[in-house]
Tab-separated table of C-alpha atoms in Angstrom:
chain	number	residue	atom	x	y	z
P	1	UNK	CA	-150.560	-77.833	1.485
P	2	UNK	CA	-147.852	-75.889	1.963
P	3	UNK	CA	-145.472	-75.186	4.837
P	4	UNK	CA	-143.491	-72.473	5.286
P	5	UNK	CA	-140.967	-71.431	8.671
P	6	UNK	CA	-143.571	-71.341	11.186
P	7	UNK	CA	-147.193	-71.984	9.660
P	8	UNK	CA	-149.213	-74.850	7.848
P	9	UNK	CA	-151.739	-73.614	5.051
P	10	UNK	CA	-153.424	-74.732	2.082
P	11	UNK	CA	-151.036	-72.668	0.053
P	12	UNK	CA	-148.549	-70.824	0.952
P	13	UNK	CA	-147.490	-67.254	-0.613
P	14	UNK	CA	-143.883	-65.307	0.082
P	15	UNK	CA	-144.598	-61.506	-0.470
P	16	UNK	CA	-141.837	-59.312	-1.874
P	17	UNK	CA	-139.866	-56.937	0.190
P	18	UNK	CA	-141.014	-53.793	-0.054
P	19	UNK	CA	-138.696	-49.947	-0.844
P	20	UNK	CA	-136.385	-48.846	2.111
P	21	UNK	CA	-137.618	-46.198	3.821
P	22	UNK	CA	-135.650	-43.086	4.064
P	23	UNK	CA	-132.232	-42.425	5.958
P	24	UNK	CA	-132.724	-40.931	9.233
P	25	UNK	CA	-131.446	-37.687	10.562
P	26	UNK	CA	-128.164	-38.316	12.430
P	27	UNK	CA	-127.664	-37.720	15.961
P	28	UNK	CA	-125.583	-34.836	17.904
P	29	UNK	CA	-122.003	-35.256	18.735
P	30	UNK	CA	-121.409	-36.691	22.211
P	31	UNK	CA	-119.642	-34.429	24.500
P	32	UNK	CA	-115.737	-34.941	24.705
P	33	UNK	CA	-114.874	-37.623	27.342
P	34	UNK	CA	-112.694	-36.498	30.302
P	35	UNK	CA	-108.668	-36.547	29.463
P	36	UNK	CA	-106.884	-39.885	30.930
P	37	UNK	CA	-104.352	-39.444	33.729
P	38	UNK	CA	-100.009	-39.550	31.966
P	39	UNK	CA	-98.120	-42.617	32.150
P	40	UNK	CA	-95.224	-42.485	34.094
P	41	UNK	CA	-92.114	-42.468	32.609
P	42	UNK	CA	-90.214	-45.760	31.025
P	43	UNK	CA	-87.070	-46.783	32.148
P	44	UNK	CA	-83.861	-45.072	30.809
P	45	UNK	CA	-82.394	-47.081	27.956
P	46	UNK	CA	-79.194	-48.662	27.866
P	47	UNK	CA	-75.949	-45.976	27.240
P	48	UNK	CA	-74.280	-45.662	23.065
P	49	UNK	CA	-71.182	-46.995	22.387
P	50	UNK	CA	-68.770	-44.287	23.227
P	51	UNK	CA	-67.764	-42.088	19.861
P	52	UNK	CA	-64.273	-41.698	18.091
P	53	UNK	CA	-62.276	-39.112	20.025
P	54	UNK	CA	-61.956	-35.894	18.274
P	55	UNK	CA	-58.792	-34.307	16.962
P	56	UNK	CA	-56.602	-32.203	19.300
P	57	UNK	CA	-57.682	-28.493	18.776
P	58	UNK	CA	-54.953	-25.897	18.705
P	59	UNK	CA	-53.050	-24.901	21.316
P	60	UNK	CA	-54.376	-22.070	23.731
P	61	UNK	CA	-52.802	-18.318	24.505
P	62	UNK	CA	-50.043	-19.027	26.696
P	63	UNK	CA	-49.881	-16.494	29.516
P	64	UNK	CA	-46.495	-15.856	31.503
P	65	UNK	CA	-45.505	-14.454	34.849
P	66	UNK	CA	-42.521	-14.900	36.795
P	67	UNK	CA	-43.191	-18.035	38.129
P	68	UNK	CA	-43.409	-19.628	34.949
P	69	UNK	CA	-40.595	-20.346	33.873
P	70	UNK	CA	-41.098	-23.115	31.704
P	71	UNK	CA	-43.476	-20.837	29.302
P	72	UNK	CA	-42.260	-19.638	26.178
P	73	UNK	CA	-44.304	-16.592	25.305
P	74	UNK	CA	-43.397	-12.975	26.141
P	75	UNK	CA	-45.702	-10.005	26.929
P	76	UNK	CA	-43.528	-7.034	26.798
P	77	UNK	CA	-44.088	-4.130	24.516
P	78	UNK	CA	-43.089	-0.392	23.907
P	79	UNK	CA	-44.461	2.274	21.675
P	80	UNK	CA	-42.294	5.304	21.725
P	81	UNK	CA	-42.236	8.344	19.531
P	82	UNK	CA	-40.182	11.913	19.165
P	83	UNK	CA	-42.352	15.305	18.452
P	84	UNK	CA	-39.726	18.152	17.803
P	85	UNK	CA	-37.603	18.654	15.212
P	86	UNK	CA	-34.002	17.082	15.862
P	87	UNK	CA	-30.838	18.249	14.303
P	88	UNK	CA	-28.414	14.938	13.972
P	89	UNK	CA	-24.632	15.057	13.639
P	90	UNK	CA	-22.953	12.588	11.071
P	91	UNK	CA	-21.844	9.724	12.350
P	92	UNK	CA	-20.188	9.248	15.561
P	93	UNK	CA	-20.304	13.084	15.914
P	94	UNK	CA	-21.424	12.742	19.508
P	95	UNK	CA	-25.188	13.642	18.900
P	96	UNK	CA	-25.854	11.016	15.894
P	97	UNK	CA	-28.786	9.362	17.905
P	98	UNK	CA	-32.986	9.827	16.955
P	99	UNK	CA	-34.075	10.983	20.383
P	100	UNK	CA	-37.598	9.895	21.406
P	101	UNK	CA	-40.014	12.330	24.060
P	102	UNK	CA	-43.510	10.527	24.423
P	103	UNK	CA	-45.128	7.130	24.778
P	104	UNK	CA	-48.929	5.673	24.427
P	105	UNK	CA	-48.223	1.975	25.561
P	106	UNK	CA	-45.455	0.528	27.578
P	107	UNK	CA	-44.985	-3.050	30.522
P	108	UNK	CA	-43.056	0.278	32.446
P	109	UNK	CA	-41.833	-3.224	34.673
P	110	UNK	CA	-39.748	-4.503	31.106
P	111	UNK	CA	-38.239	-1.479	29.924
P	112	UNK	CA	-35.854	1.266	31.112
P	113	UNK	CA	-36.611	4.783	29.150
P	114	UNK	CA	-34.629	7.170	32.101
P	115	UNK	CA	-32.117	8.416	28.614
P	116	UNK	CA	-34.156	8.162	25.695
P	117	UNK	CA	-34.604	11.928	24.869
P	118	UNK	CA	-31.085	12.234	25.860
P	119	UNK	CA	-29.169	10.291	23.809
P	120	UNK	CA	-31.681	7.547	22.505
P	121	UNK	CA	-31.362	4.390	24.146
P	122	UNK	CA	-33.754	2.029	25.474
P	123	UNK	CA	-32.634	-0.500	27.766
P	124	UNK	CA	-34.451	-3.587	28.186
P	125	UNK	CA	-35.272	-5.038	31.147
P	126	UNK	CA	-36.497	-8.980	30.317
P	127	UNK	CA	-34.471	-10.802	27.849
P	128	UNK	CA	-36.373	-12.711	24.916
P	129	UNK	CA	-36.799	-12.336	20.966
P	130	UNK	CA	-38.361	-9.127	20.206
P	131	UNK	CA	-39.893	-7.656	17.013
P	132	UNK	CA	-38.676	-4.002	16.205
P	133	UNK	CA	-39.929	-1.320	13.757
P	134	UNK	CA	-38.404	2.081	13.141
P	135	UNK	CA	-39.133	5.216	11.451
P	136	UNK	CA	-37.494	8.787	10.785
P	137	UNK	CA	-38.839	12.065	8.737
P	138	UNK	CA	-35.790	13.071	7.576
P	139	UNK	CA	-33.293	14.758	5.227
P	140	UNK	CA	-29.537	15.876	4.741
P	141	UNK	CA	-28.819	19.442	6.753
P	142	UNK	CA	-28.758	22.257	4.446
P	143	UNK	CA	-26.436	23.471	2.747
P	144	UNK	CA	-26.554	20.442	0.885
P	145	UNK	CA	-22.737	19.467	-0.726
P	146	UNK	CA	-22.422	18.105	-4.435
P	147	UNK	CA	-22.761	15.926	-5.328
P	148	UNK	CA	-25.415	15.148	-3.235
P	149	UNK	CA	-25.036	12.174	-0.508
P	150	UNK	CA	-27.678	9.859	0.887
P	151	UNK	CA	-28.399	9.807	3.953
P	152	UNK	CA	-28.702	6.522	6.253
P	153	UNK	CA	-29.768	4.876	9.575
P	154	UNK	CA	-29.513	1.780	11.480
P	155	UNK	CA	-30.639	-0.305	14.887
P	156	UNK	CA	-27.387	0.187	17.448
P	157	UNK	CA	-27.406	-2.615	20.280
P	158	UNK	CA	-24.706	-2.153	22.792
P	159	UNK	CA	-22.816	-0.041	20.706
P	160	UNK	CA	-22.392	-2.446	18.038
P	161	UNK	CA	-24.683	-1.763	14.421
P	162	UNK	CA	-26.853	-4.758	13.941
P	163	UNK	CA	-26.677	-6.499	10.356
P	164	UNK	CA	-28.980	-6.095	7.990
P	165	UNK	CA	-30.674	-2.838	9.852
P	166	UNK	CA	-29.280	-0.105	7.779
P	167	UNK	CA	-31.481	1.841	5.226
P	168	UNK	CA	-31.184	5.290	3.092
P	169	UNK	CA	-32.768	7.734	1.414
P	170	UNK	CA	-32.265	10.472	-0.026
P	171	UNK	CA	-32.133	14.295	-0.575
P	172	UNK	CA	-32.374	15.881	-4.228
P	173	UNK	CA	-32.584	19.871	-3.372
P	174	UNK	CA	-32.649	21.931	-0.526
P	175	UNK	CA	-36.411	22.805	-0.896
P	176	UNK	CA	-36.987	18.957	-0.520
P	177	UNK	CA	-39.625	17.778	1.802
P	178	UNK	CA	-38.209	15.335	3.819
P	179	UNK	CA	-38.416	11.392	3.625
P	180	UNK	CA	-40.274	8.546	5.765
P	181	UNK	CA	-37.710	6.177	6.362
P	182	UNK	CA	-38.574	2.837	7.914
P	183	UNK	CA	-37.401	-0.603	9.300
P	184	UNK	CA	-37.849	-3.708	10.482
P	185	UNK	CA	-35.598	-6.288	12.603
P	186	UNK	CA	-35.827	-9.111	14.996
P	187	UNK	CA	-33.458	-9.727	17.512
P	188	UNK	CA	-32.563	-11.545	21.081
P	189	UNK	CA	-32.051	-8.826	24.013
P	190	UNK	CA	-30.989	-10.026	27.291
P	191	UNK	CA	-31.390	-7.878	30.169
P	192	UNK	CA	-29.708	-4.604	30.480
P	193	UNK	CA	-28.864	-4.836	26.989
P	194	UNK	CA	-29.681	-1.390	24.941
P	195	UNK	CA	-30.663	-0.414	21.382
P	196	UNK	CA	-30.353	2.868	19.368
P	197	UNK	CA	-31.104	4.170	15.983
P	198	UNK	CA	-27.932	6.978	15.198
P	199	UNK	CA	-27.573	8.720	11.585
P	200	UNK	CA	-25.348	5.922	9.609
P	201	UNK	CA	-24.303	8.600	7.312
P	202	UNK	CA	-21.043	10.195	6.356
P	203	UNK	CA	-23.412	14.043	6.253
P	204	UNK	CA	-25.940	15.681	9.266
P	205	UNK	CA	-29.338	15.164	8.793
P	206	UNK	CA	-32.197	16.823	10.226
P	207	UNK	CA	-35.274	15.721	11.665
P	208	UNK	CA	-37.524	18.874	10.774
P	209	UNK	CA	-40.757	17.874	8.377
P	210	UNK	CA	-42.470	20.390	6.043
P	211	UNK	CA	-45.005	21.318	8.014
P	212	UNK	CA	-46.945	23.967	5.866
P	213	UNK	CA	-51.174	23.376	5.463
P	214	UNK	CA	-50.772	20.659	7.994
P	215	UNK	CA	-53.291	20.723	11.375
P	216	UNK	CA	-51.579	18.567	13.790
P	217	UNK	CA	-47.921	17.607	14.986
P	218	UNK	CA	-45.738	15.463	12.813
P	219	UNK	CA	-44.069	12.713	14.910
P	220	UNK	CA	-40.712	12.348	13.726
P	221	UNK	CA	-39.302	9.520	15.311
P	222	UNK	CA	-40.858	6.296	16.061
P	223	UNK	CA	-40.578	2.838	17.558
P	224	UNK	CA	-42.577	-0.192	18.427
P	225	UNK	CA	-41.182	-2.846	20.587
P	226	UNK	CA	-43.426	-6.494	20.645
P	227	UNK	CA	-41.559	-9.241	22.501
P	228	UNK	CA	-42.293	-12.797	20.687
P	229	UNK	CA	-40.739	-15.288	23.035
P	230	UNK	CA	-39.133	-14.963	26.297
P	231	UNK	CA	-35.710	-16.389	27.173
């Protein structure tokens, strides 16, 4: 006899496990389950270590008026300019002066211009350090002597030639077109001081361009005026 789990027989016979049937067809995707409610927010977290401190940036556009007196900076300026032709006597011939009729920019408050087309000055008004440029169309007054002189101007400032604000040019024949002459200085004004350019040069000059083929005006005279630092 033979016993096997859960029965007693004479004999006793384990059958063998039979093929697996086949895999069945899989079932349809649930529907989507409704969306949970947010958290609420955590706590803030503790604040960094504070950073390196940057380097000092650069120093900002200092404005002026008159109650500041303790600023530095300057914001005067003068553009100036002379349209007809001007006939110069040499120097210290009582008309030796670049006369000047117009103007496109000016602080009317910093500068006095009452004489300028009379006998060239400009008075300023606020002292400080002030850039000036210069220029003159110009060449020596027919006839022209032999041998033939240069011709020259300079910056003026109370009467008294400035250094290093002379330059020349010159004239090689009467049928000569005339010649651009320029400058540059940089000088202290105070107050009520006055500048002029006058003909430097031993000969007259004249202020008359060659104005054949061209369309518009020629300025003759120029200057620009840019204070840089107020005193």
């Amino acid at each position: 006899m033979c016993k096997d789990d859960h029965h007693e027989c004479d004999y006793c016979c384990k059958c063998a496990i039979g093929p697996q049937g086949p895999q069945g067809i899989p079932g349809l995707q649930g529907a989507q389950g409704i969306q949970g409610v947010p958290g609420a927010q955590g706590f803030a977290g503790p604040q960094g270590v504070q950073g390196i401190q940057g380097l000092q940036g650069p120093a900002g556009v200092c404005l002026c008026d008159e109650q500041q007196r303790d600023c530095n900076c300057c914001e005067s300026f003068l553009n100036v300019y002379g349209l007809p032709p001007q006939s110069l006597t040499a120097f210290g011939g009582g008309n030796d002066a670049v006369k000047f009729q117009a103007n496109n920019a000016i602080t009317a408050a910093d500068f006095d211009l009452n004489t300028m087309a009379v006998d060239g000055s400009i008075k300023f008004l606020k002292s400080g350090i002030y850039f000036i440029s210069w220029g003159v169309q110009a060449r020596v007054k027919p006839p022209i002597p032999l041998p033939v002189p240069s011709f020259s101007f300079g910056v003026w400032k109370n009467g008294v030639l400035i250094p290093g604000s002379t330059l020349s040019g010159y004239t090689q024949a009467p049928a000569d077109d005339t010649v651009h002459l320029n400058g540059e200085i940089t000088i202290a004004m105070l107050a009520n001081e006055e500048i002029k350019i006058r003909n430097a040069a031993s000969v007259a000059v004249d202020l008359d361009p060659n104005v054949i083929g061209i369309q518009f005006p020629v300025t003759v005279s120029v200057l620009n005026v840019h204070c840089l630092k107020q005193l």
